Amino acid sequence: MAVGALLRGLVRRPVLFAGIVVIGCVVAAALFAPWLAPYAPDNQMFDGLSLEGAPLPPSHQFWLGTDTLGRDLLSRLIYGARTSLMIGVVANGTAVLIGLTVGILAGYFGGLPGGVLMRFTDLMTAFPALLLAIVLAALLKPSLWIVAMVIAMVNWVQVARIAYTETRSLTERDFILAERAMGAGNLRVLALHILPHLVPTAIVWGTLGIATTVLLEATLSFLGIGVQPPEPSWGNIVFESQSYFQSAPWLVFFPGLAILATALSFNLVGDALRDLIDPTQRGRD
């Protein structure tokens, strides 16, 4: 699709522009955390606690207040953006790659191999994603990369089913049959004709899935089986502060707001990309 059409779509969607701005801010925070954060995320400061040892509310020195250990909440949120975004991109990218591979192979070859792959996909779909992620995270030693892989292992099934359906439709098209009749091998057909048609689907699901991944990471960290302290993530910041919800509500409100804004922004961008990329949607704008 032409760049001009994309720009016109952005102009007609101010909400999409707002989502891109929020995502840009999160990405900037993740990339430039050492320069943006006023303090180190694990720096426990005596002036970050009141005389009674309670966390401090937002002030000119600590813009978002401090936590129960005297650490600056703003600094931990900035560094937490790095953790949450890294898991979101890595886990969702891996899930999309697995889903595309399974769906394309099952849809293209069909028969017994395709049936086995899709029955395995159905089996994975039958398990609640959150419950399966909790079990896997509990069995494995929680860390940044383990959490990312656990999330990828439970999030690929939706992409696989969509890729399977589209691949089955493409294999029956005349241009695919013509390529096969001319002696083209399976690898050539898959690389030059099947995969390019699935790139828009991968882009859309790659964007939409980041929101789900960020939420799932936050849930696992909130339950204590995600990214482990002292490495900050938005989920474990909420987990550490949940018992202080009434006495220090900012400790839960600000990381919760970050999770909500990021997930909503990725959903808005993903929906807009689906409308802009899908040819059946363009005539409706």
CSV table of C-alpha atoms in Angstrom, one decimal:
chain,number,residue,atom,x,y,z
A,1,MET,CA,0.0,0.0,0.0
A,2,ALA,CA,1.2,3.5,-0.9
A,3,VAL,CA,2.8,5.6,1.8
A,4,GLY,CA,0.3,8.4,1.0
A,5,ALA,CA,-2.6,6.1,1.8
A,6,LEU,CA,-1.1,5.3,5.1
A,7,LEU,CA,-0.6,9.0,5.9
A,8,ARG,CA,-4.1,9.8,5.0
A,9,GLY,CA,-5.3,7.0,7.2
A,10,LEU,CA,-3.3,8.4,10.1
A,11,VAL,CA,-4.7,11.9,9.6
A,12,ARG,CA,-8.3,10.5,9.7
A,13,ARG,CA,-7.6,8.6,12.9
A,14,PRO,CA,-6.5,11.0,15.7
A,15,VAL,CA,-6.9,8.2,18.2
A,16,LEU,CA,-4.4,6.2,16.2
A,17,PHE,CA,-2.0,9.1,16.4
A,18,ALA,CA,-2.4,9.2,20.2
A,19,GLY,CA,-1.7,5.5,20.4
A,20,ILE,CA,1.5,6.0,18.3
A,21,VAL,CA,2.6,8.8,20.6
A,22,VAL,CA,2.1,6.7,23.7
A,23,ILE,CA,4.0,3.7,22.2
A,24,GLY,CA,6.8,6.1,21.1
A,25,CYS,CA,7.1,7.4,24.7
A,26,VAL,CA,7.3,3.8,26.1
A,27,VAL,CA,9.9,2.9,23.5
A,28,ALA,CA,11.9,6.0,24.3
A,29,ALA,CA,11.7,5.2,28.0
A,30,ALA,CA,12.9,1.7,27.4
A,31,LEU,CA,15.8,2.7,25.1
A,32,PHE,CA,17.0,5.7,27.1
A,33,ALA,CA,16.2,4.6,30.6
A,34,PRO,CA,19.7,5.2,32.1
A,35,TRP,CA,19.5,8.9,30.9
A,36,LEU,CA,15.8,9.5,31.6
A,37,ALA,CA,15.5,8.0,35.1
A,38,PRO,CA,16.4,10.4,37.8
A,39,TYR,CA,17.7,7.6,40.1
A,40,ALA,CA,18.9,4.0,39.8
A,41,PRO,CA,15.8,1.7,40.0
A,42,ASP,CA,17.2,-0.2,43.0
A,43,ASN,CA,18.6,2.8,44.8
A,44,GLN,CA,17.2,2.8,48.4
A,45,MET,CA,17.3,6.3,49.7
A,46,PHE,CA,16.8,7.4,53.3
A,47,ASP,CA,15.1,10.6,52.2
A,48,GLY,CA,12.7,8.4,50.2
A,49,LEU,CA,10.8,7.4,53.3
A,50,SER,CA,9.0,9.4,56.0
A,51,LEU,CA,10.1,9.5,59.6
A,52,GLU,CA,7.8,6.6,60.3
A,53,GLY,CA,9.3,4.6,57.4
A,54,ALA,CA,6.3,5.0,55.1
A,55,PRO,CA,6.6,5.6,51.4
A,56,LEU,CA,6.4,9.3,50.3
A,57,PRO,CA,3.7,10.6,48.0
A,58,PRO,CA,4.5,12.5,44.8
A,59,SER,CA,6.5,15.6,45.3
A,60,HIS,CA,9.0,17.9,43.6
A,61,GLN,CA,11.8,15.6,44.5
A,62,PHE,CA,10.1,12.3,43.7
A,63,TRP,CA,7.6,13.1,40.9
A,64,LEU,CA,5.6,9.8,41.4
A,65,GLY,CA,6.5,9.2,45.0
A,66,THR,CA,8.6,6.4,46.4
A,67,ASP,CA,7.9,2.7,47.3
A,68,THR,CA,8.1,0.9,50.5
A,69,LEU,CA,11.9,0.6,50.3
A,70,GLY,CA,12.5,4.3,49.5
A,71,ARG,CA,13.1,3.7,45.8
A,72,ASP,CA,11.9,6.3,43.3
A,73,LEU,CA,8.8,5.0,41.6
A,74,LEU,CA,9.3,7.0,38.4
A,75,SER,CA,12.7,5.5,37.9
A,76,ARG,CA,11.4,2.0,38.4
A,77,LEU,CA,8.5,2.6,36.0
A,78,ILE,CA,11.0,3.9,33.3
A,79,TYR,CA,13.2,0.8,33.8
A,80,GLY,CA,10.1,-1.4,34.0
A,81,ALA,CA,9.1,-0.2,30.5
A,82,ARG,CA,12.3,-1.8,29.2
A,83,THR,CA,11.5,-5.1,30.8
A,84,SER,CA,7.8,-5.2,29.8
A,85,LEU,CA,8.4,-4.0,26.3
A,86,MET,CA,11.3,-6.4,25.7
A,87,ILE,CA,9.1,-9.3,26.9
A,88,GLY,CA,6.2,-8.1,24.8
A,89,VAL,CA,8.3,-7.8,21.6
A,90,VAL,CA,10.3,-11.0,22.1
A,91,ALA,CA,7.5,-13.2,23.3
A,92,ASN,CA,5.0,-12.0,20.7
A,93,GLY,CA,7.5,-12.1,17.9
A,94,THR,CA,8.3,-15.7,18.8
A,95,ALA,CA,4.6,-16.6,19.1
A,96,VAL,CA,3.9,-15.1,15.6
A,97,LEU,CA,6.8,-17.0,14.1
A,98,ILE,CA,5.7,-20.3,15.7
A,99,GLY,CA,2.1,-19.7,14.7
A,100,LEU,CA,3.0,-18.8,11.1
A,101,THR,CA,5.2,-21.9,10.7
A,102,VAL,CA,2.6,-24.3,12.1
A,103,GLY,CA,-0.3,-22.7,10.2
A,104,ILE,CA,1.5,-22.5,6.8
A,105,LEU,CA,2.9,-26.1,7.0
A,106,ALA,CA,-0.5,-27.5,8.1
A,107,GLY,CA,-2.4,-25.6,5.4
A,108,TYR,CA,0.0,-26.2,2.6
A,109,PHE,CA,0.7,-29.9,3.0
A,110,GLY,CA,-2.6,-30.9,4.5
A,111,GLY,CA,-3.3,-34.6,4.9
A,112,LEU,CA,-1.8,-36.4,7.9
A,113,PRO,CA,0.9,-33.9,8.7
A,114,GLY,CA,-1.6,-31.0,8.6
A,115,GLY,CA,-4.1,-32.9,10.6
A,116,VAL,CA,-1.6,-33.7,13.3
A,117,LEU,CA,-0.4,-30.1,13.5
A,118,MET,CA,-3.9,-28.7,13.7
A,119,ARG,CA,-5.1,-31.2,16.3
A,120,PHE,CA,-2.1,-30.2,18.4
A,121,THR,CA,-3.2,-26.6,17.9
A,122,ASP,CA,-6.7,-27.5,19.0
A,123,LEU,CA,-5.3,-29.2,22.1
A,124,MET,CA,-3.3,-26.1,23.0
A,125,THR,CA,-6.4,-23.9,22.4
A,126,ALA,CA,-8.4,-26.1,24.9
A,127,PHE,CA,-6.2,-25.1,27.8
A,128,PRO,CA,-6.8,-21.6,29.3
A,129,ALA,CA,-3.8,-19.5,28.3
A,130,LEU,CA,-3.3,-17.9,31.7
A,131,LEU,CA,-3.6,-21.2,33.6
A,132,LEU,CA,-1.1,-22.9,31.2
A,133,ALA,CA,1.3,-20.0,31.5
A,134,ILE,CA,1.1,-20.2,35.3
A,135,VAL,CA,1.9,-23.9,35.3
A,136,LEU,CA,4.8,-23.5,32.9
A,137,ALA,CA,6.2,-20.5,34.8
A,138,ALA,CA,5.9,-22.4,38.1
A,139,LEU,CA,7.7,-25.4,36.7
A,140,LEU,CA,10.6,-23.3,35.3
A,141,LYS,CA,12.8,-20.9,37.2
A,142,PRO,CA,11.3,-17.5,36.5
A,143,SER,CA,13.5,-15.0,34.7
A,144,LEU,CA,13.2,-12.5,31.9
A,145,TRP,CA,13.8,-14.9,29.0
A,146,ILE,CA,11.9,-17.8,30.6
A,147,VAL,CA,8.8,-15.6,31.0
A,148,ALA,CA,9.1,-14.5,27.4
A,149,MET,CA,9.3,-18.1,26.2
A,150,VAL,CA,6.4,-19.2,28.4
A,151,ILE,CA,4.2,-16.4,27.0
A,152,ALA,CA,5.2,-17.3,23.4
A,153,MET,CA,4.3,-21.0,24.0
A,154,VAL,CA,0.7,-20.1,24.9
A,155,ASN,CA,0.1,-17.3,22.5
A,156,TRP,CA,0.9,-18.8,19.1
A,157,VAL,CA,-2.3,-20.8,18.6
A,158,GLN,CA,-4.5,-17.9,17.3
A,159,VAL,CA,-1.9,-17.0,14.7
A,160,ALA,CA,-1.6,-20.6,13.6
A,161,ARG,CA,-5.3,-21.0,13.0
A,162,ILE,CA,-5.5,-17.8,10.9
A,163,ALA,CA,-2.4,-18.8,8.9
A,164,TYR,CA,-3.9,-22.2,8.3
A,165,THR,CA,-7.1,-20.9,7.0
A,166,GLU,CA,-5.5,-18.4,4.7
A,167,THR,CA,-2.9,-20.9,3.4
A,168,ARG,CA,-5.6,-23.4,2.6
A,169,SER,CA,-7.4,-20.8,0.6
A,170,LEU,CA,-4.2,-19.7,-1.2
A,171,THR,CA,-3.3,-23.3,-2.2
A,172,GLU,CA,-6.5,-23.6,-4.2
A,173,ARG,CA,-5.8,-20.4,-6.2
A,174,ASP,CA,-5.0,-20.6,-9.9
A,175,PHE,CA,-1.6,-19.0,-9.7
A,176,ILE,CA,-0.5,-21.5,-7.1
A,177,LEU,CA,-1.7,-24.4,-9.3
A,178,ALA,CA,0.1,-22.9,-12.3
A,179,GLU,CA,3.3,-22.6,-10.4
A,180,ARG,CA,3.1,-26.3,-9.4
A,181,ALA,CA,2.3,-27.3,-13.0
A,182,MET,CA,5.4,-25.5,-14.1
A,183,GLY,CA,7.5,-27.6,-11.8
A,184,ALA,CA,8.0,-25.1,-8.9
A,185,GLY,CA,9.1,-26.8,-5.7
A,186,ASN,CA,7.4,-26.5,-2.4
A,187,LEU,CA,10.0,-24.2,-1.0
A,188,ARG,CA,9.7,-21.7,-3.9
A,189,VAL,CA,5.9,-21.7,-3.7
A,190,LEU,CA,6.0,-21.2,0.1
A,191,ALA,CA,8.6,-18.4,0.0
A,192,LEU,CA,7.4,-16.5,-3.1
A,193,HIS,CA,3.7,-16.9,-3.1
A,194,ILE,CA,2.3,-18.1,0.3
A,195,LEU,CA,4.4,-16.2,2.8
A,196,PRO,CA,4.1,-12.7,1.2
A,197,HIS,CA,0.3,-13.0,1.3
A,198,LEU,CA,0.5,-13.6,5.1
A,199,VAL,CA,2.9,-10.7,5.9
A,200,PRO,CA,0.0,-8.2,6.5
A,201,THR,CA,-1.6,-10.8,8.9
A,202,ALA,CA,1.7,-11.2,10.7
A,203,ILE,CA,2.1,-7.4,11.0
A,204,VAL,CA,-1.4,-6.9,12.5
A,205,TRP,CA,-1.2,-9.9,14.9
A,206,GLY,CA,2.3,-8.9,15.8
A,207,THR,CA,1.0,-5.5,16.9
A,208,LEU,CA,-2.2,-6.6,18.5
A,209,GLY,CA,-0.4,-9.4,20.3
A,210,ILE,CA,2.0,-7.1,22.1
A,211,ALA,CA,-0.8,-5.7,24.2
A,212,THR,CA,-1.9,-9.2,25.2
A,213,THR,CA,1.7,-10.1,26.0
A,214,VAL,CA,2.3,-7.1,28.1
A,215,LEU,CA,-0.9,-7.8,30.1
A,216,LEU,CA,0.0,-11.5,30.5
A,217,GLU,CA,3.5,-10.6,31.7
A,218,ALA,CA,2.1,-8.1,34.2
A,219,THR,CA,-0.3,-10.8,35.4
A,220,LEU,CA,2.4,-13.4,35.9
A,221,SER,CA,4.6,-10.8,37.7
A,222,PHE,CA,1.7,-9.8,39.9
A,223,LEU,CA,1.2,-13.4,40.9
A,224,GLY,CA,4.9,-13.6,41.8
A,225,ILE,CA,6.0,-16.1,39.0
A,226,GLY,CA,7.0,-13.6,36.4
A,227,VAL,CA,10.1,-11.3,36.3
A,228,GLN,CA,11.7,-11.5,39.7
A,229,PRO,CA,12.9,-8.6,41.9
A,230,PRO,CA,15.0,-6.6,42.0
A,231,GLU,CA,14.6,-6.3,38.2
A,232,PRO,CA,11.6,-4.0,37.8
A,233,SER,CA,8.6,-4.7,35.7
A,234,TRP,CA,5.2,-3.0,35.9
A,235,GLY,CA,3.6,-6.2,37.1
A,236,ASN,CA,6.0,-6.9,39.9
A,237,ILE,CA,5.8,-3.3,41.0
A,238,VAL,CA,2.1,-3.7,41.5
A,239,PHE,CA,2.7,-7.1,43.2
A,240,GLU,CA,5.2,-5.6,45.7
A,241,SER,CA,2.9,-2.7,46.5
A,242,GLN,CA,-0.6,-4.4,46.6
A,243,SER,CA,-0.8,-4.5,50.4
A,244,TYR,CA,-0.3,-0.7,50.5
A,245,PHE,CA,-3.1,0.1,48.2
A,246,GLN,CA,-5.1,2.1,50.7
A,247,SER,CA,-2.2,3.9,52.5
A,248,ALA,CA,-0.1,4.5,49.4
A,249,PRO,CA,-2.4,4.2,46.3
A,250,TRP,CA,0.1,5.8,44.0
A,251,LEU,CA,2.2,2.7,44.2
A,252,VAL,CA,-0.5,0.7,42.4
A,253,PHE,CA,-2.1,3.5,40.4
A,254,PHE,CA,0.9,4.6,38.3
A,255,PRO,CA,2.1,1.2,37.2
A,256,GLY,CA,-1.5,0.1,36.5
A,257,LEU,CA,-2.0,3.2,34.4
A,258,ALA,CA,1.2,2.5,32.4
A,259,ILE,CA,0.0,-1.1,31.7
A,260,LEU,CA,-3.4,0.1,30.7
A,261,ALA,CA,-2.1,2.9,28.4
A,262,THR,CA,0.4,0.7,26.7
A,263,ALA,CA,-2.0,-2.2,26.1
A,264,LEU,CA,-4.7,0.2,24.8
A,265,SER,CA,-2.3,2.0,22.5
A,266,PHE,CA,-1.0,-1.3,20.9
A,267,ASN,CA,-4.6,-2.4,20.4
A,268,LEU,CA,-5.5,0.9,18.7
A,269,VAL,CA,-2.5,0.7,16.4
A,270,GLY,CA,-3.2,-2.9,15.6
A,271,ASP,CA,-6.9,-2.3,14.8
A,272,ALA,CA,-5.9,0.7,12.6
A,273,LEU,CA,-3.3,-1.4,10.8
A,274,ARG,CA,-5.8,-4.1,10.1
A,275,ASP,CA,-8.2,-1.6,8.6
A,276,LEU,CA,-5.4,0.1,6.5
A,277,ILE,CA,-3.8,-3.1,5.3
A,278,ASP,CA,-6.9,-5.3,4.7
A,279,PRO,CA,-8.1,-4.5,1.1
A,280,THR,CA,-11.7,-5.3,2.1
A,281,GLN,CA,-11.6,-2.4,4.7
A,282,ARG,CA,-10.2,0.4,2.5
A,283,GLY,CA,-13.4,1.2,0.7
A,284,ARG,CA,-15.2,1.7,3.9
A,285,ASP,CA,-13.2,4.7,5.1
